[in-house]
PDB file of C-alpha atoms in Angstrom:
ATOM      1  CA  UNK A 194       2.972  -7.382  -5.236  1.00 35.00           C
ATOM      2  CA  UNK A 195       6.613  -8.342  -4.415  1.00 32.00           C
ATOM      3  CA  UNK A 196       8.604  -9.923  -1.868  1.00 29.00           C
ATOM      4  CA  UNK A 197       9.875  -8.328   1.183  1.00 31.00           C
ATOM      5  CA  UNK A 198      11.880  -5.573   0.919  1.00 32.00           C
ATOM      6  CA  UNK A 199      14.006  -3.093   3.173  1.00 33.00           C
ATOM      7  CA  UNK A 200      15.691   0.215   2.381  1.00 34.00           C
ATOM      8  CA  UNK A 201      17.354   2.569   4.378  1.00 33.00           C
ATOM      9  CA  UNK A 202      17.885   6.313   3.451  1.00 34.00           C
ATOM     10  CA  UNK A 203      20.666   7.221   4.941  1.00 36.00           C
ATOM     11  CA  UNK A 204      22.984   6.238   2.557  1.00 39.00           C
ATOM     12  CA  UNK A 205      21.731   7.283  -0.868  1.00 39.00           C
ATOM     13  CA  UNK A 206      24.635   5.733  -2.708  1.00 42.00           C
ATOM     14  CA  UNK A 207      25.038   2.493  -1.101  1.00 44.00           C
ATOM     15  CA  UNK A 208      20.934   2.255  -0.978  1.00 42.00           C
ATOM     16  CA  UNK A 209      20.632   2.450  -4.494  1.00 40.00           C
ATOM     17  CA  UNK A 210      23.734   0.227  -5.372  1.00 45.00           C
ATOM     18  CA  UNK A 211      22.014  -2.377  -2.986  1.00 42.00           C
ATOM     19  CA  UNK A 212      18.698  -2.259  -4.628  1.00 40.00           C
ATOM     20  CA  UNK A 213      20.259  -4.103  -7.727  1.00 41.00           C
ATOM     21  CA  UNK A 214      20.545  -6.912  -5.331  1.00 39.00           C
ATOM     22  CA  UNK A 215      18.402 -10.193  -4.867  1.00 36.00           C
ATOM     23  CA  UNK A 216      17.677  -8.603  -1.349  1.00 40.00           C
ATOM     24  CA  UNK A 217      16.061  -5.639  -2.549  1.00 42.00           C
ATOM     25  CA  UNK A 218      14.368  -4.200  -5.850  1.00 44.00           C
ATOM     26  CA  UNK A 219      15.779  -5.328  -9.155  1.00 43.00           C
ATOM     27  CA  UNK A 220      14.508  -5.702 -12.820  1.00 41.00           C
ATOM     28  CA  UNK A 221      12.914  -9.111 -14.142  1.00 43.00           C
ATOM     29  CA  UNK A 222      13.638 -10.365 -17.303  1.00 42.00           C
ATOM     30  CA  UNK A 223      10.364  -9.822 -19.538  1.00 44.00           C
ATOM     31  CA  UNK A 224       9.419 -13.395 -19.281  1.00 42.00           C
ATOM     32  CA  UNK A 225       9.527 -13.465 -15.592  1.00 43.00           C
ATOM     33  CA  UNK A 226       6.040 -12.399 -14.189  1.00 46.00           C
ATOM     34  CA  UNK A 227       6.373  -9.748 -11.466  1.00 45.00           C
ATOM     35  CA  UNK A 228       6.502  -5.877 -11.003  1.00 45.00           C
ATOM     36  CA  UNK A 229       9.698  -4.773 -12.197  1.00 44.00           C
ATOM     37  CA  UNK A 230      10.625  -1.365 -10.245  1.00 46.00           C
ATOM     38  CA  UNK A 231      11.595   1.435 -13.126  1.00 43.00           C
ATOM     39  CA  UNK A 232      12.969   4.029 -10.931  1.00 44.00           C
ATOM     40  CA  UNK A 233      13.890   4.535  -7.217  1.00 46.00           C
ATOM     41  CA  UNK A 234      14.273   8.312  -6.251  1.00 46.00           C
ATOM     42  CA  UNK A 235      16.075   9.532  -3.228  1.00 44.00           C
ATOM     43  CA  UNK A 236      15.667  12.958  -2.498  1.00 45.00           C
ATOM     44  CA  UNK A 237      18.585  14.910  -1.013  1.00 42.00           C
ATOM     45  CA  UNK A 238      17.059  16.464   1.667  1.00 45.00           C
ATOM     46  CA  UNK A 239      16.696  13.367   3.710  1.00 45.00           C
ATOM     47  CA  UNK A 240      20.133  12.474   3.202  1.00 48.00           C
ATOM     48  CA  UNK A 241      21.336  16.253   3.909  1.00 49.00           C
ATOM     49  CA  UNK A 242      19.523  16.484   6.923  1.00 54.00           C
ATOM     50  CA  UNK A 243      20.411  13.415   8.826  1.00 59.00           C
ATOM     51  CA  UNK A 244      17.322  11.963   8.534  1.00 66.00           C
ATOM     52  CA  UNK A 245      16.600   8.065   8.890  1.00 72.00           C
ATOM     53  CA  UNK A 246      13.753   6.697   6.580  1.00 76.00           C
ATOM     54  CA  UNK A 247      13.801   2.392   6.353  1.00 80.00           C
ATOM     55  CA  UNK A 248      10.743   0.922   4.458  1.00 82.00           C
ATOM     56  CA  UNK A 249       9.147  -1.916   4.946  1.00 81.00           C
ATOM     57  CA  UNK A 250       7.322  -3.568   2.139  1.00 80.00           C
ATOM     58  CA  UNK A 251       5.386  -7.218   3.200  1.00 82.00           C
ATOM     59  CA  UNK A 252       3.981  -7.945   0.334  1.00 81.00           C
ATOM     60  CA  UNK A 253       3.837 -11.355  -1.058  1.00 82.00           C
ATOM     61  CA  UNK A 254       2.025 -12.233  -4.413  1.00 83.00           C
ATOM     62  CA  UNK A 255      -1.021 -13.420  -4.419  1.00 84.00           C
ATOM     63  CA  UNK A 256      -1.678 -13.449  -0.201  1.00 88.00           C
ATOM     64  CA  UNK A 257      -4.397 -12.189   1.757  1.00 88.00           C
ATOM     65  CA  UNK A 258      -3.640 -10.592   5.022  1.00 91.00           C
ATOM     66  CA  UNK A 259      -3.400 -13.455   6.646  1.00 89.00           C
ATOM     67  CA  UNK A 260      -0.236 -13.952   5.348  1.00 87.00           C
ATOM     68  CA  UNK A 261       1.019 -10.682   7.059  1.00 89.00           C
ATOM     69  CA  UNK A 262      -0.819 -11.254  10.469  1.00 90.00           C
ATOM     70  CA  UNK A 263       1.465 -14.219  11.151  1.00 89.00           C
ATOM     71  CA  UNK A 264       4.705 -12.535  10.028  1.00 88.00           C
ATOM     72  CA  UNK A 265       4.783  -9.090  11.666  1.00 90.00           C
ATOM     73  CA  UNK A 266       8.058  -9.587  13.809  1.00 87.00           C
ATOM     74  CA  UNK A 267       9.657 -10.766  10.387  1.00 85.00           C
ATOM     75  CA  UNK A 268       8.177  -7.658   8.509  1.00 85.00           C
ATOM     76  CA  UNK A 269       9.536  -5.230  10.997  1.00 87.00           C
ATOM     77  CA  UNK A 270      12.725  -5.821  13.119  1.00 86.00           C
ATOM     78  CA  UNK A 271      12.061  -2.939  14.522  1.00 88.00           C
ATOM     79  CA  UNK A 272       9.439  -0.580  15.539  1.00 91.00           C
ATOM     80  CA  UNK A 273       7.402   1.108  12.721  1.00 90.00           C
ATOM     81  CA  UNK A 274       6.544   4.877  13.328  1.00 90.00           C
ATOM     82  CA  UNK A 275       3.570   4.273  10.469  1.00 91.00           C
ATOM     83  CA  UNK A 276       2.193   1.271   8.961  1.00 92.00           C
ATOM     84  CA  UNK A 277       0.091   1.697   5.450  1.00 93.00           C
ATOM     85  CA  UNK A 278      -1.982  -1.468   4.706  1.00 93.00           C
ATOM     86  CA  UNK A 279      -2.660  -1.257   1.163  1.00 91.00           C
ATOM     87  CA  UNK A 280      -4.565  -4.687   0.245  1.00 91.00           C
ATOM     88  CA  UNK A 281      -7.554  -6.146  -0.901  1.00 90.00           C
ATOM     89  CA  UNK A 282      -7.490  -7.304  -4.757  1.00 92.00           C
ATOM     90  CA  UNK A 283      -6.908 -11.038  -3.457  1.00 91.00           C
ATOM     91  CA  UNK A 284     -10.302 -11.601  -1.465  1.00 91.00           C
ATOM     92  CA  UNK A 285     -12.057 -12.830  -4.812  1.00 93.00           C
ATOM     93  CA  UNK A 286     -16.012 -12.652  -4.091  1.00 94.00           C
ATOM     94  CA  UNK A 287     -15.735 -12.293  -0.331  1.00 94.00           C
ATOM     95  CA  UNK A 288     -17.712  -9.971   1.743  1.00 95.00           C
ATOM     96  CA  UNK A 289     -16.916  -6.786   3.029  1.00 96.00           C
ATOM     97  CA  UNK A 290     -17.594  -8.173   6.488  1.00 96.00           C
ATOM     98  CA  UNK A 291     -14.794 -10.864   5.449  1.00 95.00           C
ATOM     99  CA  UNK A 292     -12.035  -8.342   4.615  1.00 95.00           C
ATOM    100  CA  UNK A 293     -12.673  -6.074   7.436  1.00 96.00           C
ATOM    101  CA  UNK A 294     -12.159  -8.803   9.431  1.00 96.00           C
ATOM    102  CA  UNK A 295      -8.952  -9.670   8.003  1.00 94.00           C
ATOM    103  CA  UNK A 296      -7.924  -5.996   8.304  1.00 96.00           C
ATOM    104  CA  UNK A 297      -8.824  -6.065  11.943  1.00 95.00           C
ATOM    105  CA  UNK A 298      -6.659  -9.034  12.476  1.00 94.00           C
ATOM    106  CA  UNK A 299      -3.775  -7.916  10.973  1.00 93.00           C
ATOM    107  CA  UNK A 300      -4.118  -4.605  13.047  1.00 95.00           C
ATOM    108  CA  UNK A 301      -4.354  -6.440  16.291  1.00 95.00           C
ATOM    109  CA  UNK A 302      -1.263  -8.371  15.429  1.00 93.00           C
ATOM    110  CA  UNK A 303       0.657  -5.715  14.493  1.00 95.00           C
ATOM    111  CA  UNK A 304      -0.487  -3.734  17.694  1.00 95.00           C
ATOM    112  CA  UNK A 305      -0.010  -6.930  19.734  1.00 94.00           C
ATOM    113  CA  UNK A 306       4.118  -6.557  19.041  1.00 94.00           C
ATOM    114  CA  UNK A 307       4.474  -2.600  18.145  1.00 94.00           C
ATOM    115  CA  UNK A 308       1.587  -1.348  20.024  1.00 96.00           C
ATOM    116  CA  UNK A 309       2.415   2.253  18.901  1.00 95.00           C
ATOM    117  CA  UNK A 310       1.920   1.993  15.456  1.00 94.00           C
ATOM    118  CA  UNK A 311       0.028   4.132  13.660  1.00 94.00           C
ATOM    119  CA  UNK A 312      -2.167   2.676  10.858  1.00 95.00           C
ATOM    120  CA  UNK A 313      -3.030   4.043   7.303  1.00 95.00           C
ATOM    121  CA  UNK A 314      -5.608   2.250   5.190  1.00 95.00           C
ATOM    122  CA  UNK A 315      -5.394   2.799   1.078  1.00 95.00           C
ATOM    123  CA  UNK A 316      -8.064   1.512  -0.676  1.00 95.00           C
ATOM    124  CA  UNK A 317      -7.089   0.061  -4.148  1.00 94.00           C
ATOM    125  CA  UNK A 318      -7.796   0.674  -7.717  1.00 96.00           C
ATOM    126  CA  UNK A 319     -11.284  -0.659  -9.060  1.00 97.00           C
ATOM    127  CA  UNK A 320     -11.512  -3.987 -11.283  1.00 96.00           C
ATOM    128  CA  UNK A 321     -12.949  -3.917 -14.466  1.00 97.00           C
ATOM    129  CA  UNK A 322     -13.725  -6.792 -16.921  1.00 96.00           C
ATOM    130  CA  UNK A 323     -12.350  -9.449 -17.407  1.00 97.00           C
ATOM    131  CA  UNK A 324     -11.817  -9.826 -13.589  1.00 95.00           C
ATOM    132  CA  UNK A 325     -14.385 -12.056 -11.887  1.00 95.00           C
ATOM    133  CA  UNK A 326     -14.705 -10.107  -8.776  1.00 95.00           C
ATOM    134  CA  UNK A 327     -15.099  -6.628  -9.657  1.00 95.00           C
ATOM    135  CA  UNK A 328     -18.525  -5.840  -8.165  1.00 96.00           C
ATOM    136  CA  UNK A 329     -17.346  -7.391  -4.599  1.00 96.00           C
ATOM    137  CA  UNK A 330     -14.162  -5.589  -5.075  1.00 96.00           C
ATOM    138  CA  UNK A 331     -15.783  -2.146  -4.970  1.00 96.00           C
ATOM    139  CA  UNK A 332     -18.058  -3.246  -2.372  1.00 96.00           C
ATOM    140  CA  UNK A 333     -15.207  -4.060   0.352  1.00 96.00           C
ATOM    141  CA  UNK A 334     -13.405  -0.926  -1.198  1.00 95.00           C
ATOM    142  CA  UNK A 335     -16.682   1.010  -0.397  1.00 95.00           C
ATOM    143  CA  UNK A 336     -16.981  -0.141   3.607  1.00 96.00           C
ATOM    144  CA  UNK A 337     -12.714   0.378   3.598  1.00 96.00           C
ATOM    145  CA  UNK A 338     -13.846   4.157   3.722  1.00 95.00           C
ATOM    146  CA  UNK A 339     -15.988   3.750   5.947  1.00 96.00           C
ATOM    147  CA  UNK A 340     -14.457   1.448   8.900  1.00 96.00           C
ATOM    148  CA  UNK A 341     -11.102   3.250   8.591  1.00 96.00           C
ATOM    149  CA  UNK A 342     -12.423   6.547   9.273  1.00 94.00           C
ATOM    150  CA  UNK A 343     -14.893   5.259  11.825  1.00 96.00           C
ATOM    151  CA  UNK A 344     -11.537   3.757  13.604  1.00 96.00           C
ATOM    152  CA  UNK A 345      -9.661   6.983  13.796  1.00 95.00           C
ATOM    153  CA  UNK A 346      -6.925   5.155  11.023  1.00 95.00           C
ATOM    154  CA  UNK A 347      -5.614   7.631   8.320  1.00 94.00           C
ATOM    155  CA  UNK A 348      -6.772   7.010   4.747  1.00 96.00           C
ATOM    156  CA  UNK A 349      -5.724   7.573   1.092  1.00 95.00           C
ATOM    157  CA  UNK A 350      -8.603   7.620  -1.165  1.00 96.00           C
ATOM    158  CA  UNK A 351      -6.788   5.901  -4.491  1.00 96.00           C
ATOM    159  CA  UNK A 352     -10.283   4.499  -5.338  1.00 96.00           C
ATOM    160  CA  UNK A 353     -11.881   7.333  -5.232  1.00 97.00           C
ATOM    161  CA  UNK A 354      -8.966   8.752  -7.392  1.00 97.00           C
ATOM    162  CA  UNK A 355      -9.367   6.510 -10.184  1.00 98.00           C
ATOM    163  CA  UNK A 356     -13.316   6.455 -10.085  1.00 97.00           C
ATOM    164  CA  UNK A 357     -12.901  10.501 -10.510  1.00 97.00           C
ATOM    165  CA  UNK A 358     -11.317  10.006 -14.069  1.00 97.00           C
ATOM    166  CA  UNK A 359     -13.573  10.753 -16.930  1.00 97.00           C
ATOM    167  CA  UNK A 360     -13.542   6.914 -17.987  1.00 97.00           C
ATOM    168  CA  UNK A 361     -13.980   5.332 -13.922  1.00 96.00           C
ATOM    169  CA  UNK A 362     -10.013   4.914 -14.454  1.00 97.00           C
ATOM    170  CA  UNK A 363     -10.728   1.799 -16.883  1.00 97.00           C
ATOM    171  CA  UNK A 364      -7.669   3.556 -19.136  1.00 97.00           C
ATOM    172  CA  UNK A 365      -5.684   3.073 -15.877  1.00 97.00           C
ATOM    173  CA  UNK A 366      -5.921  -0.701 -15.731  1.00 97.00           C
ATOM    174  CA  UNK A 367      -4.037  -3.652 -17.799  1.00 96.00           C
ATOM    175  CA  UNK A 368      -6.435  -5.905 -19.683  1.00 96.00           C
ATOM    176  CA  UNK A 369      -6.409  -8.201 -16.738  1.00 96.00           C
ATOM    177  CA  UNK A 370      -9.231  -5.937 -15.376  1.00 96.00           C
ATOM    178  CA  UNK A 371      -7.326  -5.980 -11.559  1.00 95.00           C
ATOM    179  CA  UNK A 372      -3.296  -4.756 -11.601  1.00 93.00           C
ATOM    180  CA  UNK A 373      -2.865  -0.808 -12.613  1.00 95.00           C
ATOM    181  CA  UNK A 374      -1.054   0.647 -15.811  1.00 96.00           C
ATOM    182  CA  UNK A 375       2.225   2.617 -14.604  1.00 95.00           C
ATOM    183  CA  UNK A 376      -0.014   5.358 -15.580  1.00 96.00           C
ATOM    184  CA  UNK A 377      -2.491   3.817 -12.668  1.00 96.00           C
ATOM    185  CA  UNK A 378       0.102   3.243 -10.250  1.00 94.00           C
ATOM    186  CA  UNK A 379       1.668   7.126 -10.634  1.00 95.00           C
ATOM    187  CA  UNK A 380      -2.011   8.555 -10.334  1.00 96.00           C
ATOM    188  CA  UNK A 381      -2.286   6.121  -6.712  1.00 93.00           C
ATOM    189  CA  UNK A 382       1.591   8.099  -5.937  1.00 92.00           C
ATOM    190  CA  UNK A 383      -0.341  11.341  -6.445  1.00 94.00           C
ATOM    191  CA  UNK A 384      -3.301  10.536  -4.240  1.00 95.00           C
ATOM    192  CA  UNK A 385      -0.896   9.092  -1.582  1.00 92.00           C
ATOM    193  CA  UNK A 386       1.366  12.478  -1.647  1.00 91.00           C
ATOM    194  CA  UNK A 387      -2.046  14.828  -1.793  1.00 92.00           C
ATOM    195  CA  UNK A 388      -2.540  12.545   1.551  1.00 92.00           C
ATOM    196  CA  UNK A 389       0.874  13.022   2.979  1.00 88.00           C
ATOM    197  CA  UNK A 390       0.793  16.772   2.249  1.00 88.00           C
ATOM    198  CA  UNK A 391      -2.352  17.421   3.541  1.00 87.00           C
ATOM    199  CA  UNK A 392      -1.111  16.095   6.517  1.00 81.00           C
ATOM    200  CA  UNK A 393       1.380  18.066   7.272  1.00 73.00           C
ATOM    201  CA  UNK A 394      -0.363  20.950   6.882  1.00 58.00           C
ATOM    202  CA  UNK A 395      -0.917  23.403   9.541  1.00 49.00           C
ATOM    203  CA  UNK A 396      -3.252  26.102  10.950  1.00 48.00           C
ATOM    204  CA  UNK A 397      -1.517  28.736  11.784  1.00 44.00           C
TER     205      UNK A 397
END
């Protein structure tokens, strides 16, 4: 969760020096709740090469994808090649017919402005107790799978990746039962690069 955010890649030095900005990533004081962003790695070949990489991040604590729906000019000032929507912990004990919904929405939104998109779905971690919502959580997660590959949309399997540990991925989780260790959020990075790589591999 966090607050809008964008970085360019093209300059490596004055990207990082900006991310210690209030307009882009910077550390909280313990007190303050939030995620507080531990490293930011630029690798050189994107810089050596020319390359232009800007990210996006819309995410806003707390929101639904509603929130998103009625800001997608705001989140992207210009056209996005790929857009990942990685949500779902904030539907409480709604339906899988509710959230897919949503996702739809936000998806015809988006395509409404930057018809040319292309769309990745990530599911998210499970719950575990105490959170309140944990069955309907992996019941939306469950029928993510399903719609997004039923629409043609890419997907990165991170629940599946954490439901693969030897413990579910419970070890993975804070004691909230819904936000993910760091160890939680660098086994998601994994499953997201397996994704990515897979990808770009090709047949010769």
């Amino acid at each position: 969760h966090g607050a809008m955010s964008v970085v360019g890649m093209d300059d490596a030095e004055g990207d990082l020096a900006a991310l210690g900005s209030s307009a882009g990533f910077g550390s909280r004081a313990a007190s303050t709740a939030g995620a507080t962003v531990n490293t930011f790695t630029v690798d050189t070949p994107i810089v050596a090469t020319g390359q232009r990489l800007i990210v996006y991040n819309g995410s806003h604590p707390g929101s639904t994808l509603a929130y998103q729906s009625s800001r997608v000019a705001a989140q992207f000032p210009t056209a996005p090649d790929v857009v990942i929507i990685n949500s779902g912990h904030n539907y409480g004990a709604g339906s899988p017919a509710v959230y897919l919904t949503a996702v739809d929405d936000y998806i015809s939104a988006l395509h409404a402005v930057y018809p040319a998109a292309r769309i990745i779905v990530s599911s998210q971690n499970p719950e575990f107790s105490p959170a309140a919502n944990r069955v309907a959580h992996a019941r939306r997660l469950t029928e993510l799978r399903v719609y997004a590959l039923a629409n043609g949309y890419g997907y990165v399997p991170a629940h599946e990746a954490f439901l693969n540990e030897p413990d579910g991925g419970a070890s993975l989780v804070m004691g909230d039962g819904i936000h993910p260790t760091p160890a939680g959020s660098a086994l998601w990075a994994a499953t997201f690069d397996n994704y990515l790589t897979s990808k770009s591999l090709r047949t010769p």
